Tab-separated table of C-alpha atoms and ligand atoms in Angstrom:
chain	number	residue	atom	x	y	z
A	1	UNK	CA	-35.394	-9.908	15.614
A	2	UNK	CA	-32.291	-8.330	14.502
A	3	UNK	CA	-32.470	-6.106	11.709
A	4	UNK	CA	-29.473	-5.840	9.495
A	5	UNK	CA	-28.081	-5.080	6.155
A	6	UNK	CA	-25.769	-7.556	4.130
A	7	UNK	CA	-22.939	-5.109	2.385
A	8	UNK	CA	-20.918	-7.774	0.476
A	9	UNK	CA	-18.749	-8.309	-2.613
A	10	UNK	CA	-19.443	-12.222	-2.923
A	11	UNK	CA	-16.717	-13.510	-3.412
A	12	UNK	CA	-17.374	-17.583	-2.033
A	13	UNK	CA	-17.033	-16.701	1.783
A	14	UNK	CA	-19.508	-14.187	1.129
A	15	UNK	CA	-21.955	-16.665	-0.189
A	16	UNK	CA	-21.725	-18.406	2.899
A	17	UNK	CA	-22.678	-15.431	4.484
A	18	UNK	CA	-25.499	-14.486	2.611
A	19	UNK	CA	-26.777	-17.916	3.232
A	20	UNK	CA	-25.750	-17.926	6.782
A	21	UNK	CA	-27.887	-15.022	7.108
A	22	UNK	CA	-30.652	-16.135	5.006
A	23	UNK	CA	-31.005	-19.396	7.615
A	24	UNK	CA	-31.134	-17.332	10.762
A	25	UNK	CA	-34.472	-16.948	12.166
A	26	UNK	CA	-33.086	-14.421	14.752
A	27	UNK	CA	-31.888	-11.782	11.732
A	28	UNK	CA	-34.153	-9.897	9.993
A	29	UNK	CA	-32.906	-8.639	6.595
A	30	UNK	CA	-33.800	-5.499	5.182
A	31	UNK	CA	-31.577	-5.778	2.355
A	32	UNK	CA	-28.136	-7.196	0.691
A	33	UNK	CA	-25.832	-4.243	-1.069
A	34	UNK	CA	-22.870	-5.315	-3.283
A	35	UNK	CA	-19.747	-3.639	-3.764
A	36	UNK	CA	-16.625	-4.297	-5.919
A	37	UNK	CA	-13.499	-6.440	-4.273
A	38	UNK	CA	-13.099	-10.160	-5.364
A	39	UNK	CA	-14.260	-9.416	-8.696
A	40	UNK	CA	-15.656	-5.619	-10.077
A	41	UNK	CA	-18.830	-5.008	-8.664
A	42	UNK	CA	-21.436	-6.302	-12.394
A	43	UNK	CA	-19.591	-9.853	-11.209
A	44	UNK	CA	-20.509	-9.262	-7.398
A	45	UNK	CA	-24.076	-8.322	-8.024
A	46	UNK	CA	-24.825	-10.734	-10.286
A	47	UNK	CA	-23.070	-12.993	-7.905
A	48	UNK	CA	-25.154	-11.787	-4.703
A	49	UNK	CA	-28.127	-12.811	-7.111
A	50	UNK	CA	-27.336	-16.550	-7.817
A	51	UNK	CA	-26.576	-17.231	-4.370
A	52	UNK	CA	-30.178	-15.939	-3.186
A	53	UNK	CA	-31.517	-17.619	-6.504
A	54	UNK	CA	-30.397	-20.763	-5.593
A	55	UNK	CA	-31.465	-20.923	-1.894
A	56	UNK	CA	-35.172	-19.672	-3.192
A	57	UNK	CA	-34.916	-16.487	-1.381
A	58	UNK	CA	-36.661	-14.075	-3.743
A	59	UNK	CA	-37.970	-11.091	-1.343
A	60	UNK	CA	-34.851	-9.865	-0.089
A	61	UNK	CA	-34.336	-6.722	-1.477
A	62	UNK	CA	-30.386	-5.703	-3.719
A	63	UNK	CA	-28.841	-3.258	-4.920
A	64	UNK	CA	-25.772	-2.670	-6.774
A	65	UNK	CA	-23.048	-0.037	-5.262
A	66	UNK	CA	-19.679	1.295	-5.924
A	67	UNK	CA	-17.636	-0.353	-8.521
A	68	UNK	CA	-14.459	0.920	-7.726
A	69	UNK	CA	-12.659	2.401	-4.071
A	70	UNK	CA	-12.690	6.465	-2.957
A	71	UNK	CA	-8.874	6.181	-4.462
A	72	UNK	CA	-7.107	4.377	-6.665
A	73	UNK	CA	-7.954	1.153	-9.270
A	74	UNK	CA	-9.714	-1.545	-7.693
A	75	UNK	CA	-7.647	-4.674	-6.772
A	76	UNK	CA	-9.627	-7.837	-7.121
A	77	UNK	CA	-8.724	-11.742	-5.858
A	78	UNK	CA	-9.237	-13.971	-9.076
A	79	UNK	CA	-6.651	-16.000	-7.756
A	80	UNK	CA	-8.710	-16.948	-4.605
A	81	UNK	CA	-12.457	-16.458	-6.148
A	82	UNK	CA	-11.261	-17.078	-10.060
A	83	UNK	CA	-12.930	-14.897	-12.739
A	84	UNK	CA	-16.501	-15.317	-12.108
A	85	UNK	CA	-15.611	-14.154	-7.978
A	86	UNK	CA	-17.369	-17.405	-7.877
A	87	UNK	CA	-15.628	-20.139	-9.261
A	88	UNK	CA	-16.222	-23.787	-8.687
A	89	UNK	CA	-19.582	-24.811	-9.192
A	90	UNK	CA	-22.562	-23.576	-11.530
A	91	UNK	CA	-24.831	-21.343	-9.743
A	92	UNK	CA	-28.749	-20.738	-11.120
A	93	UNK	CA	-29.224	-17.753	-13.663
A	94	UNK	CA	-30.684	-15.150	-11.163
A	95	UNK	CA	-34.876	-15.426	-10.929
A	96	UNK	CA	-34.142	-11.788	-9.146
A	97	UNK	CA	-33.560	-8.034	-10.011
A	98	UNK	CA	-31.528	-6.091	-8.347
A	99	UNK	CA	-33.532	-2.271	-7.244
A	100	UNK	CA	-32.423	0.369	-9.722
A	101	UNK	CA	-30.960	2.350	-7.387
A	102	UNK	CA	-27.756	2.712	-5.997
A	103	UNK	CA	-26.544	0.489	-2.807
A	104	UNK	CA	-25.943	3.884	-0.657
A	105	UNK	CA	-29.181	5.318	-1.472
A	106	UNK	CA	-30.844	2.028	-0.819
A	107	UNK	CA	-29.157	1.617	2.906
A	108	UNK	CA	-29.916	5.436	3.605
A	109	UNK	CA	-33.566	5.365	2.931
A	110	UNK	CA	-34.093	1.934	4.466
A	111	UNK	CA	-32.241	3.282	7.717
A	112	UNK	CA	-34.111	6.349	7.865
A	113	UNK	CA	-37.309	4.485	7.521
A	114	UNK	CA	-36.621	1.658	10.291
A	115	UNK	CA	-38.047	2.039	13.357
A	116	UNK	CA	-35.513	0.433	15.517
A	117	UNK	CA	-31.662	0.996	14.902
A	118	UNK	CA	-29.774	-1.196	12.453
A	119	UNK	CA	-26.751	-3.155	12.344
A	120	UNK	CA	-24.548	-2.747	9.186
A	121	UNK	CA	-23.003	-6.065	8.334
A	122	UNK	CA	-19.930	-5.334	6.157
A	123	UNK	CA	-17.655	-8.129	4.486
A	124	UNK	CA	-16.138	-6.542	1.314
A	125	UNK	CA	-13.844	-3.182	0.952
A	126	UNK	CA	-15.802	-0.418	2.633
A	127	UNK	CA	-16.656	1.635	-0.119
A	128	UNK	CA	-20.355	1.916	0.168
A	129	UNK	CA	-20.769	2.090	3.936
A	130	UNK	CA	-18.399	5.443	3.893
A	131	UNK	CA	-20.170	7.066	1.264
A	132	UNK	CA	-23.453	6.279	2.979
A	133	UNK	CA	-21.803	8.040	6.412
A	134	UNK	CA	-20.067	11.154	4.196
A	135	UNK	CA	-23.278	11.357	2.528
A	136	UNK	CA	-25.679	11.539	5.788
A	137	UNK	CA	-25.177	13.132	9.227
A	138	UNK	CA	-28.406	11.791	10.550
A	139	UNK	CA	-27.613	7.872	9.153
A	140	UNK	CA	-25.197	7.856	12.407
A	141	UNK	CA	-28.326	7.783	15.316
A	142	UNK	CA	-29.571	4.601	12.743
A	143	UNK	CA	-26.913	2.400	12.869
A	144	UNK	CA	-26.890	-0.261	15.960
A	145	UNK	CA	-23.507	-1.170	14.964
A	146	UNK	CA	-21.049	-1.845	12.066
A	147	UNK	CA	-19.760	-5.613	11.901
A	148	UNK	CA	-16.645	-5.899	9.503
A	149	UNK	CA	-14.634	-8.609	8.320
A	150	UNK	CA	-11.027	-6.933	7.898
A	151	UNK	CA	-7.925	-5.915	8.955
A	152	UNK	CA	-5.861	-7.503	11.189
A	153	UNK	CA	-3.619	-7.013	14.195
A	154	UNK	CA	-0.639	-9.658	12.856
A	155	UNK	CA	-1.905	-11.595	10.327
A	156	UNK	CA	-2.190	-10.221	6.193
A	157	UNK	CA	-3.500	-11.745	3.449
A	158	UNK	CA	-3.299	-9.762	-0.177
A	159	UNK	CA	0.218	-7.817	1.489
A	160	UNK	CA	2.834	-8.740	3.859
A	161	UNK	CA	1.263	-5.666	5.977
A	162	UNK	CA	-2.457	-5.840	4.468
A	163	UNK	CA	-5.757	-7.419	4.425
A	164	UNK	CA	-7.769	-7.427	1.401
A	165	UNK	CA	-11.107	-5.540	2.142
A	166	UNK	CA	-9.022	-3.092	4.324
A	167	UNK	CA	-6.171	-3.051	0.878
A	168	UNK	CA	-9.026	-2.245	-1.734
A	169	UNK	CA	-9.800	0.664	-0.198
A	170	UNK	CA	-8.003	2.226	2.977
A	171	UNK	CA	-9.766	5.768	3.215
A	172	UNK	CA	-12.945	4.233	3.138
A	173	UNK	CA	-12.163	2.078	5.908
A	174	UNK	CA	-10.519	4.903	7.992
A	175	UNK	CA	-13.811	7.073	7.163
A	176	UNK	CA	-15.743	3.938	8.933
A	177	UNK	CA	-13.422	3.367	12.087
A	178	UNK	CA	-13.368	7.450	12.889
A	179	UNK	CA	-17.325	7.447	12.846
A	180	UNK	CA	-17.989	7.503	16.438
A	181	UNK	CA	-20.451	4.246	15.630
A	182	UNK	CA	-19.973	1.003	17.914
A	183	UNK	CA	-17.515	-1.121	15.189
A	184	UNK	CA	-16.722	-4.865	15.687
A	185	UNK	CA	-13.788	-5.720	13.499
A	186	UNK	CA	-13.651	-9.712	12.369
A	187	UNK	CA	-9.578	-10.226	12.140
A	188	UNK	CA	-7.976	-12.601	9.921
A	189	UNK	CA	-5.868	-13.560	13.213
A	190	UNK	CA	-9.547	-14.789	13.738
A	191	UNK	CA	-10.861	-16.201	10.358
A	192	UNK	CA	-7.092	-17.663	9.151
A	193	UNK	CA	-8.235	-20.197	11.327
A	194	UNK	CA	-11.898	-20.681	10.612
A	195	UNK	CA	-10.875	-23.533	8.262
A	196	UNK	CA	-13.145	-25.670	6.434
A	197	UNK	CA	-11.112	-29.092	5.800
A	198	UNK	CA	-11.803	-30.508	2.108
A	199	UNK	CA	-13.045	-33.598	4.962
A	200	UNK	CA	-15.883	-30.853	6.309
A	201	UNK	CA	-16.365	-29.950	2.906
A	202	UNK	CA	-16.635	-33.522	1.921
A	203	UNK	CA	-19.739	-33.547	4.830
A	204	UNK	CA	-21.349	-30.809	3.480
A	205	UNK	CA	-21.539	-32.904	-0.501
A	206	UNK	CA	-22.296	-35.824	1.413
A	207	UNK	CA	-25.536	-33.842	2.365
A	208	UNK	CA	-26.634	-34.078	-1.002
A	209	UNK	CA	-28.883	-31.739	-1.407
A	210	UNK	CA	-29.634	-28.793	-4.275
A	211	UNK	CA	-27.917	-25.878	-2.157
A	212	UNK	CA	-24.893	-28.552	-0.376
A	213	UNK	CA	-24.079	-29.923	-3.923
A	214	UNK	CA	-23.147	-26.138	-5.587
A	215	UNK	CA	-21.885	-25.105	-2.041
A	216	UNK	CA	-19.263	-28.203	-1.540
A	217	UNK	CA	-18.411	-27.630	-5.222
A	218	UNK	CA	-17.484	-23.859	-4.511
A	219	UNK	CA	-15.858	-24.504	-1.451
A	220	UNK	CA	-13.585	-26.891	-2.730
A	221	UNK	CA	-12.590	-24.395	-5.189
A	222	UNK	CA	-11.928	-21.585	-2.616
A	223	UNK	CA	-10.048	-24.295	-0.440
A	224	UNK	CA	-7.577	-25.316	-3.024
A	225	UNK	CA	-7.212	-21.529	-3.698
A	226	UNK	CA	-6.092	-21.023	-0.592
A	227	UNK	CA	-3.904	-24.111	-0.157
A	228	UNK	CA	-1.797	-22.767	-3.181
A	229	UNK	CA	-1.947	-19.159	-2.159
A	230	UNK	CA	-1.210	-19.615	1.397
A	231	UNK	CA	-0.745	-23.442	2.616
A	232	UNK	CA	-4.277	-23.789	4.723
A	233	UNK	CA	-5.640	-26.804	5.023
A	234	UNK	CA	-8.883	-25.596	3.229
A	235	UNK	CA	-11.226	-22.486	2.953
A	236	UNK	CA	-10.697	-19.855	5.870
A	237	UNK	CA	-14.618	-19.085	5.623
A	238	UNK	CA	-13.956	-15.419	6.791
A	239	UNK	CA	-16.827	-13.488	6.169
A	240	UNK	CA	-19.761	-15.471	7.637
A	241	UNK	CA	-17.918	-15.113	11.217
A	242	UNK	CA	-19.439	-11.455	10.881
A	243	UNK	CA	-23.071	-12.875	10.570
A	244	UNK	CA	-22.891	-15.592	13.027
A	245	UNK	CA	-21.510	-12.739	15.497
A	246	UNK	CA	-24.532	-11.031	14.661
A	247	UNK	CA	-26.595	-14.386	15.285
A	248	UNK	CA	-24.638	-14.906	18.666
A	249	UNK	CA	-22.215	-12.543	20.334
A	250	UNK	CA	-20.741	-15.420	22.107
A	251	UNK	CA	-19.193	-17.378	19.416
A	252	UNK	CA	-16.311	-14.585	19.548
A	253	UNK	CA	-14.176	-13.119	22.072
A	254	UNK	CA	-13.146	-9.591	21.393
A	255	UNK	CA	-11.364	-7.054	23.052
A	256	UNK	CA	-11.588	-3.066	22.849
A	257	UNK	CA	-8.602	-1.389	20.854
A	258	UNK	CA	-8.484	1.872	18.818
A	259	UNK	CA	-7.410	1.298	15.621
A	260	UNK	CA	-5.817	3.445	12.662
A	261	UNK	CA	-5.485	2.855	9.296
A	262	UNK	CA	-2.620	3.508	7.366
A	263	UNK	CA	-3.022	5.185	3.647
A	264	UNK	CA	0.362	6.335	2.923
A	265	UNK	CA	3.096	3.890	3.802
A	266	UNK	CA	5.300	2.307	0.975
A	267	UNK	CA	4.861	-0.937	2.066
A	268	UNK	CA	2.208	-0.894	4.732
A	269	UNK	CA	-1.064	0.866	2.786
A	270	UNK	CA	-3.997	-0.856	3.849
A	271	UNK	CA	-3.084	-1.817	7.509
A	272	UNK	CA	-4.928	-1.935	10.314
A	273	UNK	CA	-2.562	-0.498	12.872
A	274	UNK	CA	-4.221	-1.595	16.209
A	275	UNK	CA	-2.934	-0.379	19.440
A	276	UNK	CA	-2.868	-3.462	21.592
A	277	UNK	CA	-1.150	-2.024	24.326
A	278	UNK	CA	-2.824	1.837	24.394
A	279	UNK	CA	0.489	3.498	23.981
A	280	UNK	CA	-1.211	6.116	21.760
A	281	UNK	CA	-3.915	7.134	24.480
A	282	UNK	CA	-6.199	7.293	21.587
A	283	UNK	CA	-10.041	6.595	22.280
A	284	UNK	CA	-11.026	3.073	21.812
A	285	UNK	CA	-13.293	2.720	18.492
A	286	UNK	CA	-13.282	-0.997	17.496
A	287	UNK	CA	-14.289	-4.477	19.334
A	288	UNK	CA	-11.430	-6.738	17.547
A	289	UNK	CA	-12.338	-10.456	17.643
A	290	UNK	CA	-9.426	-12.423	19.322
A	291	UNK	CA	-11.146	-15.982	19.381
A	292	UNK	CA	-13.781	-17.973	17.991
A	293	UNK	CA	-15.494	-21.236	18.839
A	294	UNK	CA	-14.963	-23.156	16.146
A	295	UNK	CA	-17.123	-26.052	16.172
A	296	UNK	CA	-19.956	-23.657	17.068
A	297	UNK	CA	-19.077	-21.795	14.180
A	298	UNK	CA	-18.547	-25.290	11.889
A	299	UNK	CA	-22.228	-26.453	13.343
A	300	UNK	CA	-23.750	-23.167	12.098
A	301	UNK	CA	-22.896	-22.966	8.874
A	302	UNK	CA	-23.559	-26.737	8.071
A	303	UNK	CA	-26.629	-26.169	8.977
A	304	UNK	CA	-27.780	-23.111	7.155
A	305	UNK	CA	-26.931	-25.181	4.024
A	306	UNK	CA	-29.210	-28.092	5.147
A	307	UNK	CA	-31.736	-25.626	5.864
A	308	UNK	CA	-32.017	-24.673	1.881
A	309	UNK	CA	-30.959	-28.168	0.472
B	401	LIG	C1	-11.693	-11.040	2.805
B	401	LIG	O1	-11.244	-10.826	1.469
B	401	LIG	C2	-12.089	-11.447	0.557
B	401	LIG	O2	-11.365	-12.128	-0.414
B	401	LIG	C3	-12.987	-12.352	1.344
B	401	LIG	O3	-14.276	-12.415	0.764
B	401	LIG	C4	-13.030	-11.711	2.710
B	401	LIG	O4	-14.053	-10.746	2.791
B	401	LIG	C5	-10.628	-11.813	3.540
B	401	LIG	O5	-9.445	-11.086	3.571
B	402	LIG	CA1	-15.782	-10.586	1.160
């Protein structure tokens, strides 16, 4: 099995990806970290919570990390995830505590205690994960891999020239790409198109179930979030690409680039600059997803719901 960490900010395409992961027998989870981004990081925690709450999972370890990026005020997306970060649907009051310590000591004392290398699953701002590598030299020879969702080589989501988790905090995610560890980046060129349709939403209700019920409820939310925002035709589930990758390498294509991240421009903080055509001569340092099989992807996640219903 697969060990990995969950470092999310859910945020309802995290949910999906806590749940995702949750379903898959191949994934071993030693524990799910939160960190501020859709909504501060009380709302994300408490968030990362009700999801396990509500799909019974009560022996996965949490903790809580950094509430706000290395720089800067946090910028959150209550006009994709609404106030809660989880709008849409009533989730359970947690039946779960989160550990009372912090979500960097938490990965750095479960990584040095694993007896196999781990792979870092990352789909909010990057906050935690570069602490954890600033704080640690050793934590490097631990990690299998890092799998983000952000960035993007064309596409931008919260900017003309950004992507959110990248946006909310650029230094952290330049600390991450210049670590010398094996990074897979999940693009929105990628997840803009991993569309749920209100119609596959409508499937997932039609399930019926406890967990389908609340899930259909918040994904309908998230979808006409993103219909306003950007015209979709419903809710680009983003993050959980990162988990199913983790599931199944296949159900992406990527290609090797080396990547830099810009934290000064006027206009252009927060973008992922990728060098598609190695004009810089820079090292490669990130696998960038170019495709994904959709209806793979679709299958997958309908299923990890009707797992829990
Ligand atoms: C990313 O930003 C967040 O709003 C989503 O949860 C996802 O991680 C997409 O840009
Ligand atoms: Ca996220």
């Amino acid at each position: 099995m697969k060990k990995i960490i969950l470092d999310c900010d859910p945020g309802h395409d995290d949910m999906v990806a806590i749940i995702l992961a949750c379903a898959s027998d191949g994934l071993d989870i030693l524990g799910i970290t939160t960190v501020a981004g859709n909504q501060t990081g009380d709302k994300t925690l408490l968030n990362a919570l009700k999801t396990l709450t509500l799909i019974g999972e009560k022996n996965i370890p949490v903790a809580g990390g950094f509430d706000r990026p290395l720089t800067g005020k946090l910028v959150t997306a209550p006009h994709i995830h609404g106030l809660s970060g989880l709008d849409g649907a009533d989730l359970p009051d947690p039946e779960i505590k989160p550990l009372k310590i912090h979500a960097v000591d938490f990965i750095e004392l479960t990584l040095m205690k694993a007896d196999e290398k781990v792979t870092v699953i990352a789909t909010g701002p990057l906050t935690n994960i570069a602490v954890l590598l600033l704080k640690s030299a050793q934590i490097k020879e631990k990690i299998e891999r890092i799998i983000i969702m952000g960035g993007a080589v064309y596409e931008s989501n919260i900017t003309p020239s950004a992507e959110f988790n990248i946006y909310v905090d650029p230094e952290a995610a330049g600390i991450v790409l210049n670590s010398g560890i094996p990074v897979t980046m999940v693009t929105l060129d990628v997840s803009n198109k991993a569309i749920f349709t209100l119609e596959d939403i409508d499937n997932i209700k039609s399930l019926n179930g406890k967990v389908s019920r609340v899930v259909s409820g918040l994904l309908r939310f998230f979808a006409e979030a993103n219909i306003k925002s950007f015209g979709f035709e419903g809710a680009p589930l983003h993050d959980p690409i990162t988990v199913a990758y983790a599931v199944d390498p296949d159900i992406i294509e990527t290609e090797l680039y080396h990547v830099d991240i810009e934290t000064k421009g006027e206009y252009t903080r927060g973008k992922t600059v990728v060098d598609v055509y190695g004009v810089t001569k820079k090292n490669t340092n990130a696998e960038i997803s170019v495709s994904l099989d959709l209806a793979r992807y679709k299958d997958l996640i309908t299923g990890a719901v009707k797992k829990f219903d």
